PDB file of C-alpha atoms and ligand atoms in Angstrom:
ATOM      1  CA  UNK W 710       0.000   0.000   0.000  1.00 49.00           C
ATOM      2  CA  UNK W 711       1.422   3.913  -0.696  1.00 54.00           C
ATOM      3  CA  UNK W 712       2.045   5.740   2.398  1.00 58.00           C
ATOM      4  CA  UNK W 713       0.015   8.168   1.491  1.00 72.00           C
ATOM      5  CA  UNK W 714      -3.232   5.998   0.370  1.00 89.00           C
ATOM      6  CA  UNK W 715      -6.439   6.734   1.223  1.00 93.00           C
ATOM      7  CA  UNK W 716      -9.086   4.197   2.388  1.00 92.00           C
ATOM      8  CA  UNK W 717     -12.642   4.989   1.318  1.00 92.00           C
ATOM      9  CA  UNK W 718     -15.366   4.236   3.787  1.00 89.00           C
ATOM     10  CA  UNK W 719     -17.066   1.938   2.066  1.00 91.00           C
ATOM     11  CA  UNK W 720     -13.947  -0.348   0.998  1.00 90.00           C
ATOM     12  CA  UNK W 721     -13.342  -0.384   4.670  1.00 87.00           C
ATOM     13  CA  UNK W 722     -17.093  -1.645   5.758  1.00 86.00           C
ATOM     14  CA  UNK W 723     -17.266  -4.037   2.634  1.00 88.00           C
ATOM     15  CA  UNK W 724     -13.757  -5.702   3.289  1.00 85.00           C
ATOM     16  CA  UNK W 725     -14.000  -5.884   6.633  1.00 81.00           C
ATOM     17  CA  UNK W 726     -12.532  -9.364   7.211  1.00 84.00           C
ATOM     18  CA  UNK W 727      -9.531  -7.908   4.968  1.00 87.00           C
ATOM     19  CA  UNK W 728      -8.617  -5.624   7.809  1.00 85.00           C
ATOM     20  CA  UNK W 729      -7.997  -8.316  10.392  1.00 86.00           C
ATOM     21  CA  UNK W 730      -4.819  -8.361  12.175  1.00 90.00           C
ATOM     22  CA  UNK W 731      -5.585 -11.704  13.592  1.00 89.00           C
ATOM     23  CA  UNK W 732      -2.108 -11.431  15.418  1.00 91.00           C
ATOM     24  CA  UNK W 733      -3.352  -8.795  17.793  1.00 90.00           C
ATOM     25  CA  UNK W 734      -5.496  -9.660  20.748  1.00 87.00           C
ATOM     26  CA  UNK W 735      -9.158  -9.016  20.739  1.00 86.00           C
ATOM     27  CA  UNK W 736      -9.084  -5.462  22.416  1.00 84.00           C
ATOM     28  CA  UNK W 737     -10.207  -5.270  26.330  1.00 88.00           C
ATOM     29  CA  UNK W 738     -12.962  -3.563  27.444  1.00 91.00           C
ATOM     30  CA  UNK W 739     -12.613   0.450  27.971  1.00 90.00           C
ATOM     31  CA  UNK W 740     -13.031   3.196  30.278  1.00 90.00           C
ATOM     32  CA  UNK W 741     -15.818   5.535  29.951  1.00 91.00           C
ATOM     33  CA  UNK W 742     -13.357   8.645  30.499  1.00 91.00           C
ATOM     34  CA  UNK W 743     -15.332  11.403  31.240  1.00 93.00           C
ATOM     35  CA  UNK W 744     -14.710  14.912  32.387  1.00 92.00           C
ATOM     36  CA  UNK W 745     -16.454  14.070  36.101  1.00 92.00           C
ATOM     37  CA  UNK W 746     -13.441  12.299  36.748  1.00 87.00           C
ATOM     38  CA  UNK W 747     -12.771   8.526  37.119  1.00 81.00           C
ATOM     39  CA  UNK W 748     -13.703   6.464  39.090  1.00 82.00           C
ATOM     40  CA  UNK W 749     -17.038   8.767  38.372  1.00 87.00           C
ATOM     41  CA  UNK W 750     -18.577   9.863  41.413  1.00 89.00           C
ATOM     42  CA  UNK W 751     -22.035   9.025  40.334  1.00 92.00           C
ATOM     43  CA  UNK W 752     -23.995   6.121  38.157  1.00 93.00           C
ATOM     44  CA  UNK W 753     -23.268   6.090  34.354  1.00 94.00           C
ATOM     45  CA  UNK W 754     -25.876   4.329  32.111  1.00 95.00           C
ATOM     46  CA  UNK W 755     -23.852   3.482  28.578  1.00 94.00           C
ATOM     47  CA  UNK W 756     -25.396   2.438  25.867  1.00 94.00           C
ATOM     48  CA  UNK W 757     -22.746   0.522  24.397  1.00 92.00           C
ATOM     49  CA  UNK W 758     -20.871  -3.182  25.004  1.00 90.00           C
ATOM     50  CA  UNK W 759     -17.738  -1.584  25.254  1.00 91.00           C
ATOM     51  CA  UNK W 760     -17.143  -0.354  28.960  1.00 90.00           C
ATOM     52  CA  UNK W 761     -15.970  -1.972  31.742  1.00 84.00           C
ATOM     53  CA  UNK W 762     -18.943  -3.044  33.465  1.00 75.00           C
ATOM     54  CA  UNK W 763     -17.808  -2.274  37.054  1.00 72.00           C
ATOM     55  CA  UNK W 764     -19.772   0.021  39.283  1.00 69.00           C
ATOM     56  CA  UNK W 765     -20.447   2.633  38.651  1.00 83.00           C
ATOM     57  CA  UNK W 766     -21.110   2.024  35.108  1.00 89.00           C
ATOM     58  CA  UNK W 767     -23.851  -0.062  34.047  1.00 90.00           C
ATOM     59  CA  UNK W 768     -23.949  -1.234  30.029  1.00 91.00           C
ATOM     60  CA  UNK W 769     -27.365  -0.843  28.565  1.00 90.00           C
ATOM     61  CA  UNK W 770     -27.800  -3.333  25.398  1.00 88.00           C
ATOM     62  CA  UNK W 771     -31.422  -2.416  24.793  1.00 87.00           C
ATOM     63  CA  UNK W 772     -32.005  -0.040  21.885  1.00 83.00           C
ATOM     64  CA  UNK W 773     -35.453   1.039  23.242  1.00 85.00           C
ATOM     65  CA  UNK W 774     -34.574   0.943  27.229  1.00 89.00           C
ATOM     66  CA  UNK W 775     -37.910   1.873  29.331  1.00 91.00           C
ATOM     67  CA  UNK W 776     -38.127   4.944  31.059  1.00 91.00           C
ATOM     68  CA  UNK W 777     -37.405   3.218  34.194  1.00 91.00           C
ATOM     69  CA  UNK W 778     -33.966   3.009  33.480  1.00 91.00           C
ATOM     70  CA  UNK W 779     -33.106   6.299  33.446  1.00 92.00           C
ATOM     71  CA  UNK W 780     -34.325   7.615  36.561  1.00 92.00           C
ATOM     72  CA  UNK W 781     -31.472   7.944  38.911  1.00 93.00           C
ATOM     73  CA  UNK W 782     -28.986   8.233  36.763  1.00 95.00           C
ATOM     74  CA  UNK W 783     -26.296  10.799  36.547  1.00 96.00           C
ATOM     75  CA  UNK W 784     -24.602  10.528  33.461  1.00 96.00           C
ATOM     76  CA  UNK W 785     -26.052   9.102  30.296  1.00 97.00           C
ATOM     77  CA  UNK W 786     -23.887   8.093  27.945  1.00 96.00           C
ATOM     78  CA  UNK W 787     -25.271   6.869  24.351  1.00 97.00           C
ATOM     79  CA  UNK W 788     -24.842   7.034  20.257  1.00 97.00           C
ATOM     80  CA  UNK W 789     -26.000  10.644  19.002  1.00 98.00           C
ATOM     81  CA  UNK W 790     -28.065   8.889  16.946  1.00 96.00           C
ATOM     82  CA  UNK W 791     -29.716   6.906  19.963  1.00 96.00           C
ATOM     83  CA  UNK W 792     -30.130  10.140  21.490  1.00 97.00           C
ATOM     84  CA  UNK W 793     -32.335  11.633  19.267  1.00 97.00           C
ATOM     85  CA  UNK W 794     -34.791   8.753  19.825  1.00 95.00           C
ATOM     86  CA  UNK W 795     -35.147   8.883  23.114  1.00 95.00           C
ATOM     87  CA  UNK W 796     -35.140  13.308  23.466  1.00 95.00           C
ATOM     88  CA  UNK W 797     -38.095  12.727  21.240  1.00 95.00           C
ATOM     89  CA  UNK W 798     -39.750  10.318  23.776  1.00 93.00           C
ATOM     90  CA  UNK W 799     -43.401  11.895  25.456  1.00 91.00           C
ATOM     91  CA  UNK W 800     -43.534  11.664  28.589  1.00 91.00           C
ATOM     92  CA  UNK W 801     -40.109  13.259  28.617  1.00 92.00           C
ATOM     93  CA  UNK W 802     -37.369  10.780  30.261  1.00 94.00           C
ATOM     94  CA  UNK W 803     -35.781  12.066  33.439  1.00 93.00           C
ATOM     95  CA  UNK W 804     -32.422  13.970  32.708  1.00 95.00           C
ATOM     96  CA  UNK W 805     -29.058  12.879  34.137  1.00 97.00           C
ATOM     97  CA  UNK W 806     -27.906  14.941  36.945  1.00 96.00           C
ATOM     98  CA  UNK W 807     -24.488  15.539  35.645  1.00 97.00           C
ATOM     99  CA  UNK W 808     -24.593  15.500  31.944  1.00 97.00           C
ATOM    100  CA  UNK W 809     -24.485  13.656  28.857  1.00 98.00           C
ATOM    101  CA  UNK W 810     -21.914  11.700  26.334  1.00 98.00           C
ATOM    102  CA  UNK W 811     -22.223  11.165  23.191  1.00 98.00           C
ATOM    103  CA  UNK W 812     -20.631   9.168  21.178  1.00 98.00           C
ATOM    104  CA  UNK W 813     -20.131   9.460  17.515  1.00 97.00           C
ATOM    105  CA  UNK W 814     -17.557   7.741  15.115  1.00 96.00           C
ATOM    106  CA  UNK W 815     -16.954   6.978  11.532  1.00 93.00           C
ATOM    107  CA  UNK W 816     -20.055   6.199   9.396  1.00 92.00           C
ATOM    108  CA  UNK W 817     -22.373   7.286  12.392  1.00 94.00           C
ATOM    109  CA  UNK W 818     -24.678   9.774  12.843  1.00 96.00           C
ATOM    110  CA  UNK W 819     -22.974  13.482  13.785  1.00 96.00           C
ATOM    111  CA  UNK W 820     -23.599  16.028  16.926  1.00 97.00           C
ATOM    112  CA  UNK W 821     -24.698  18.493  15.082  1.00 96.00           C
ATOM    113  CA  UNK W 822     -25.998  21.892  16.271  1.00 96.00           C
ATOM    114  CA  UNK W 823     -29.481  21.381  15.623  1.00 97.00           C
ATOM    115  CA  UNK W 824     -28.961  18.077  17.611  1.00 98.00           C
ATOM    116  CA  UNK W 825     -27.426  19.398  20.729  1.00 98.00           C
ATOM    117  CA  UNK W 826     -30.300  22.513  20.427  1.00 97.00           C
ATOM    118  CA  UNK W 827     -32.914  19.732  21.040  1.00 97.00           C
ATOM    119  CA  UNK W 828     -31.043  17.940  23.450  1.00 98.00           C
ATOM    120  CA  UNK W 829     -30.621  20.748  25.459  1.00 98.00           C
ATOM    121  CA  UNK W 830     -34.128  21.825  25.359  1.00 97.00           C
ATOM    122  CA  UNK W 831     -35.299  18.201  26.739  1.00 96.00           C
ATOM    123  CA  UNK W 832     -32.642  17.936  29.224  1.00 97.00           C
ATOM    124  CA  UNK W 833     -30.583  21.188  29.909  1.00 97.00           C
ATOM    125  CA  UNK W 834     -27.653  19.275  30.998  1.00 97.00           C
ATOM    126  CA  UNK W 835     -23.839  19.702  29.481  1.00 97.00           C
ATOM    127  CA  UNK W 836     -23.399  17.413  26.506  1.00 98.00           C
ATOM    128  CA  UNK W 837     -19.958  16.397  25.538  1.00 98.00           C
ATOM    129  CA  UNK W 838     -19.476  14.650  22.303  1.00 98.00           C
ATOM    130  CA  UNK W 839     -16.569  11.575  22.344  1.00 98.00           C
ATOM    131  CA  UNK W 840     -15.583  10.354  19.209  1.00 97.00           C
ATOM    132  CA  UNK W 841     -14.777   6.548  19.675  1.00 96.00           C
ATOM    133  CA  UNK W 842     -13.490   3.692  17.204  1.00 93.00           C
ATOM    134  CA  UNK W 843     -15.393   0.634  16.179  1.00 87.00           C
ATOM    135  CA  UNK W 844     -14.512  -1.042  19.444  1.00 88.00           C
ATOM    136  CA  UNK W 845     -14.729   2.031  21.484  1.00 93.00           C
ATOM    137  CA  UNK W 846     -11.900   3.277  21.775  1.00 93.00           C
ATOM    138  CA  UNK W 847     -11.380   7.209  22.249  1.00 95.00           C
ATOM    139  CA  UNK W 848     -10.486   8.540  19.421  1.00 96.00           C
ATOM    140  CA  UNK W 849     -11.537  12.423  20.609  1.00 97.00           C
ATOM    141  CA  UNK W 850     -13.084  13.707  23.175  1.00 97.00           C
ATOM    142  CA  UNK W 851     -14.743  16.985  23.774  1.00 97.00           C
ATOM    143  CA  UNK W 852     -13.393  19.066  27.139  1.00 95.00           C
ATOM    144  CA  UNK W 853     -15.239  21.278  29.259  1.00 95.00           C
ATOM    145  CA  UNK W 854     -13.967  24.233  26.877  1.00 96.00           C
ATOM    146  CA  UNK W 855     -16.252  23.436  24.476  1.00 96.00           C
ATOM    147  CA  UNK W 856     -13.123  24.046  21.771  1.00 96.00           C
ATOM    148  CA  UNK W 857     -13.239  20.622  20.086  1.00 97.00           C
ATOM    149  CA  UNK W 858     -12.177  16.835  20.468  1.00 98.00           C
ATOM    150  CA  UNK W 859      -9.133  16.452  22.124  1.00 98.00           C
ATOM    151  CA  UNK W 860      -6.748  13.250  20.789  1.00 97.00           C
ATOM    152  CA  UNK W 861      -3.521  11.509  22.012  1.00 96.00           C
ATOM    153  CA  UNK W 862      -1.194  12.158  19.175  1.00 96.00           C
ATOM    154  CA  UNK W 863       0.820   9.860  19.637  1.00 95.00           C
ATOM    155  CA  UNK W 864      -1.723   7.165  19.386  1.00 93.00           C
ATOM    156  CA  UNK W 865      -4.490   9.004  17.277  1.00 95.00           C
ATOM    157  CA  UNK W 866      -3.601  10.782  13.791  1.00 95.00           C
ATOM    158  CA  UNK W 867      -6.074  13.303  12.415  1.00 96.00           C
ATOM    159  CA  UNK W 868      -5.123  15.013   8.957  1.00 95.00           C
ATOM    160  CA  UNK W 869      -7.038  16.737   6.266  1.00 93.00           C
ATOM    161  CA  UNK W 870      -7.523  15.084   2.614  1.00 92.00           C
ATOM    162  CA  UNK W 871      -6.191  17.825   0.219  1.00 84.00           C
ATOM    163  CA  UNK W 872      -7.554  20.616  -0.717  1.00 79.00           C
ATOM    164  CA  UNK W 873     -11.475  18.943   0.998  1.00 85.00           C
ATOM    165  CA  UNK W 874     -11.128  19.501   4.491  1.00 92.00           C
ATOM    166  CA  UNK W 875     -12.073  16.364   4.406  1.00 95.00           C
ATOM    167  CA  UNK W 876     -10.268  14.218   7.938  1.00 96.00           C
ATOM    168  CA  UNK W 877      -8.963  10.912   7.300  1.00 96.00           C
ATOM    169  CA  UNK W 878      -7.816   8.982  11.046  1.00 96.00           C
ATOM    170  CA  UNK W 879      -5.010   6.580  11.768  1.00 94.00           C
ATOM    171  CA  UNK W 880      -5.657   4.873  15.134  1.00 92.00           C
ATOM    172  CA  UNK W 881      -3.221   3.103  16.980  1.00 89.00           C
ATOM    173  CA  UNK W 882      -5.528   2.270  19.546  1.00 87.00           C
ATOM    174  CA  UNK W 883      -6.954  -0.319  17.292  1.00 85.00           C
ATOM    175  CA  UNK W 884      -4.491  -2.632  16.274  1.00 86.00           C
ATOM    176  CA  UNK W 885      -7.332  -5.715  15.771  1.00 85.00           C
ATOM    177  CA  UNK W 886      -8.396  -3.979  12.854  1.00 81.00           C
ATOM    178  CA  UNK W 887      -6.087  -1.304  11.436  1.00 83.00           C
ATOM    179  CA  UNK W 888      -6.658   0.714   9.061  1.00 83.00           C
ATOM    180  CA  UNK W 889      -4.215   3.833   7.905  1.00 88.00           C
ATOM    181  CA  UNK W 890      -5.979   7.397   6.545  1.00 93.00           C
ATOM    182  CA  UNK W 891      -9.816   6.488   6.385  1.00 94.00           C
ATOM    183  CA  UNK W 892     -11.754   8.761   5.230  1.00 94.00           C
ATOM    184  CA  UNK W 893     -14.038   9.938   7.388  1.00 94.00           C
ATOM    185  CA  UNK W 894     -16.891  11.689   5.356  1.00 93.00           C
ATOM    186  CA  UNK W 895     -16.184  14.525   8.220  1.00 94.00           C
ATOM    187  CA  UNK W 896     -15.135  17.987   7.682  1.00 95.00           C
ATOM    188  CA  UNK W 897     -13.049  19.176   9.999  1.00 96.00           C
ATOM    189  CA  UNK W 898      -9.079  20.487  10.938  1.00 95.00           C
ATOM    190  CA  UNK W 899      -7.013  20.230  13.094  1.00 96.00           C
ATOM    191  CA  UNK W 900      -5.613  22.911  15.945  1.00 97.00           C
ATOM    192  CA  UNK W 901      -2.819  22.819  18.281  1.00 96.00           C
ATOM    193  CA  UNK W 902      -3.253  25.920  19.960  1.00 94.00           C
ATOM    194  CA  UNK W 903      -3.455  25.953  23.700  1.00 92.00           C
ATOM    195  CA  UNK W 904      -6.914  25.354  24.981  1.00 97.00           C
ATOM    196  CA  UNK W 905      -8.968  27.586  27.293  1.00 97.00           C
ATOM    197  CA  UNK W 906      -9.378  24.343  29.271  1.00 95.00           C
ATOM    198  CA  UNK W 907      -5.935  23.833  29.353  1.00 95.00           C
ATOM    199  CA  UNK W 908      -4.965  20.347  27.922  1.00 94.00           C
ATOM    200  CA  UNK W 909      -1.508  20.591  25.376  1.00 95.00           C
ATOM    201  CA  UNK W 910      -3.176  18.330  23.460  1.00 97.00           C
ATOM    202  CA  UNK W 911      -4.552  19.315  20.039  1.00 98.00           C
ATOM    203  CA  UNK W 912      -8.081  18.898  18.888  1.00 98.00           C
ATOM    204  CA  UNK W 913      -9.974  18.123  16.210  1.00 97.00           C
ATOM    205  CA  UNK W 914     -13.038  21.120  15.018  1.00 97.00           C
ATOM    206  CA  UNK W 915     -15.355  20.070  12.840  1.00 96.00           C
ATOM    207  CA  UNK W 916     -16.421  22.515  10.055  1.00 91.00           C
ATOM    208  CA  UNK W 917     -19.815  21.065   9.370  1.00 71.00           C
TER     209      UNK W 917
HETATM  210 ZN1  LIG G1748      -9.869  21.803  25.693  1.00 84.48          ZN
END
């Protein structure tokens, strides 16, 4: 493959099996890693299979969970996509005392503004978006700044396709399936400025 290659989205999905580094181990379970520390000092509902499932996150596998689940909880942590279902829910669902996560990644459905504007007129909690990988790993996560994802650049590379704006990702984090400049479908670029919230790391903004 040329170094500088590009893999389309859809080559990536529809060769899937091609991607397998069957030589690396099947990667552990994560950490939620959110901005109200860790361990978190309240309950976390995630919607996903890839946490940890130690107190005091709880996994939720259900894609249409009954109300009942989210009372009590403080953080609630779910696919933007899942979140739109359930901020459309009547009776409204109880909103977590802390804040919400949500996760977005390559091929699924964005944060965009209109989304957070009705997300914060259900719940009128913080939102923080976290951009993980297809076994959850954080690829970018949003700080308290508000100023974009923040990455680990030595594990995660973000870089624009030519001329597009276009971001194609490199993970190291995922070595089960790796896959080198994927395009995203995501507009975005990348600053290394210093951040009002004061991480050094730099950050990915997306322009759309
Ligand atoms: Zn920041």
């Amino acid at each position: 493959m040329l170094a500088d290659a590009v893999v389309e989205l859809a080559e990536f999905f529809g060769a899937h099996a091609d991607f397998l580094n069957p030589a690396a181990a099947i990667p552990e379970p994560v950490a939620l890693e959110t901005c109200w520390g860790e361990p978190l000092p309240g309950r976390a509902l995630a919607c996903r299979p890839w946490f940890r499932i130690a107190s005091p996150v709880e996994i939720c596998m259900d894609d249409a969970p009954a109300p009942a689940v989210f009372e009590d909880i403080d953080v609630l942590a779910a696919p933007a996509g899942m979140l739109a279902e359930l901020c459309a829910r009547t009776p409204k669902l109880a909103a977590p005392e802390f804040g919400i996560v949500a996760f977005t990644g390559v091929g699924q459905t964005p944060l965009t503004r209109d989304l957070r504007d009705r997300l914060w007129d259900v719940w009128r909690v913080p939102l923080f978006e976290q951009f993980r990988g297809f076994q959850g790993e954080l690829l970018g996560a949003e700080c308290e700044a508000f100023a974009g994802l923040h990455f680990d650049p030595t594990l995660v590379q973000w870089e624009q396709r030519g001329g597009s704006g276009e971001l194609l990702l490199t993970s190291l984090r995922n070595l089960r399936h790796p896959v080198w400049r994927l395009a995203t479908g995501r507009a975005g670029r990348v600053v290394e400025d210093e951040c009002d919230c004061g991480s050094p790391r730099p950050r990915v903004v997306w322009t759309e």
